[in-house]
Amino acid sequence: MCLAVPGKVVSIDDSADPLTGLIDFGGVQKQACLEYVSDVKVGEYVIVHVGFALQRLDEESALASLKLFEELGLLEEEFGDAWEQAEKEAGTA
Amino acid sequence: MKYIDEFNDPQLARRLLDEIRATATEPWALMEVCGGQTHSIIRHGIDQLLPEQVELIHGPGCPVCVTPLEVIDKALEIASRPGVIFCSFGDMLRVPGTDRDLFRVKGEGGDVRVVYSPLDALELARGNPDREVVFFAIGFETTAPANAMAVHQARRLGLSNFSLLVSHVRVPPAVEAIMTAPECRVQGFLAAGHVCSVMGMAEYPELAERFRVPMVVTGFEPLDILEGIRRAVRQLERGEHRVENAYPRAVREEGNPAAVRMIEEVFEVTDRNWRGIGRIPASGWRLTDAFRAYDAEHRFDVSGIRTEEPAECRAGEVLQGLIKPTECAAFGTTCTPRTPLGATMVSSEGACAAYYLYRRMNAPAVQTGGSAQREEVAPVA
Ligand code: SF4
C-alpha cells in the first residue's frame, strides 16, 4: 500500500471533478486523481499513490523505477488480486 | 557480493558501497523509517552488503503494522454488520484482530471489498445509496491527501452513506518518540521519501538539531537507499546533523502544498495509539468537527470492544528497532504469514514478513533443519 508507483499520463479528463487522468504503469492502465498536480500535461510522468498523483517525475527515473518494480513483482503486488493473495497466505487457496 | 548483480545498476551500487566502506571508520546505527525501505533493504540484502560498522535498524513506518488492535477490532465489528459495505486496501485483509481478520469476516458473510483508492469507495457509496459504505482510512502522510479528498468530495456531493474509519499516523512525532526512548541506539535517519513528497522537509530540521541526528530524505529503490546511507554516514563521520535531500527527483523542499492544504482542511492533529508501541502525543490525524458526520466511529456504536494482544508477540520492540524479528521466539515457529501473531508478519511492509519472505531464517530459535524454504517451516502450534 505504501508503494508509490511512477506512471505516464495518457489522457486528462478536464471535465472531471476532482481532476482525473488515465495513467499507464508499464502496461497496466488506471485512472488517477490529478488534483494535486493540476498543471500536469499528457506525456509527463507522475508518482501515484492509492490513486492520487503526488509529484512529477522525470521520464528517465520513472522508466528505471518501473522496470525495477516489474522485475521485483511489485506491480503485481500493487495491482493484482488482493483476495487471491490473502487466500494464498491463509493457505486456503 | 551476494545480491549486487540484481541491482538495476550494479556498477553504481558497487561504487556507493566502496565509498561507504571507505568513509565509515566507527560503528554507526541508522534507522530507515519507511516499511517500503525495510523490504527493499532485506530483499536486496543491502544490510548484508554494508560494512560491519554500519547497522540498519528498522523503524515503525508500516501503517498496517501500527494500526492499533482496537481499531482493527472496530473494523471487524463494523464490517460484520448487515447493510454495510466495508472497503479496505488489500494489505489489511489478513491483519489479525483479537480473534479474527477481515478475510474471515468476508467468509462469514460480511460485505468486505478491496479498493485501490478511497475514491473507489466513494463510487461504491454513490452506486449503493441504500447501503452504508465505510472506508478504512489508515496510512501515513502519503495516504492522507487521498483520504482527505474522498471525504471532502463526499460532503460536496451530499453523500450521507459514506464514512471513514480513521487511523492516520504522522512520522515526525514517531521519530521524536524513538529518540527519547531510553534504549534508543539510533544515530541517524533515512527519512521516508514519499512522505516528504507530500509534506516537504520543513518538519525535520528541528528534530535533526534537537537530537543531533543527520536526517537524509531517501527513496526506496536499492540505489536510493545506498545513496541515503552514504550521505548519512558521511555526516556522522564529520560530526554533522543536517537535513539532506537524497531523493530530489520526487521530493521538493515545500512538498505538495495543494495536498497539504487539503489535509489541513479535513484533518486535525490528535494523539494516537500505535500498535505495540503505545500512545504517542500528536502522532495522528482525525477528522475535524466540520467533517465529524463522516467519522465511522460516530456513526456506528463500536464502544465496549475488548482487545487482547498475543503475549508472545514482540512487534512493538521490532517496530521501535529494539530487536530484529529473528530475536522473537515465535518468529518462523508459531508465527508465520499463514499463522500470524502480529501485523508485522502479514503486512507487505512489515519487518517480520520481510525477514520471513527473504529467508532470514538464521535465528537461533528457529529450527529449519538447514532448509530455509518458507513453505517448509512447520508451524509449531
Ligand atoms: S515474529 Fe510474529 S510474534 Fe514475533 S514480533 Fe513478529 S509478528 Fe510478533
PDB file of C-alpha atoms in Angstrom, chain A residues 3 14 21 23 39 51 72:
ATOM      1  CA  LEU A   3       4.261   1.840  -2.654  1.00  0.00           C
ATOM      2  CA  ASP A  14     -10.722  18.208 -17.741  1.00  0.00           C
ATOM      3  CA  GLY A  21      -6.446  11.244 -15.813  1.00  0.00           C
ATOM      4  CA  ILE A  23      -2.125   6.724 -16.153  1.00  0.00           C
ATOM      5  CA  ASP A  39      -0.911  21.613 -14.180  1.00  0.00           C
ATOM      6  CA  GLY A  51      -4.989   6.515  -6.917  1.00  0.00           C
ATOM      7  CA  LEU A  72      10.622  -7.456  -8.490  1.00  0.00           C
TER       8      LEU A  72
END
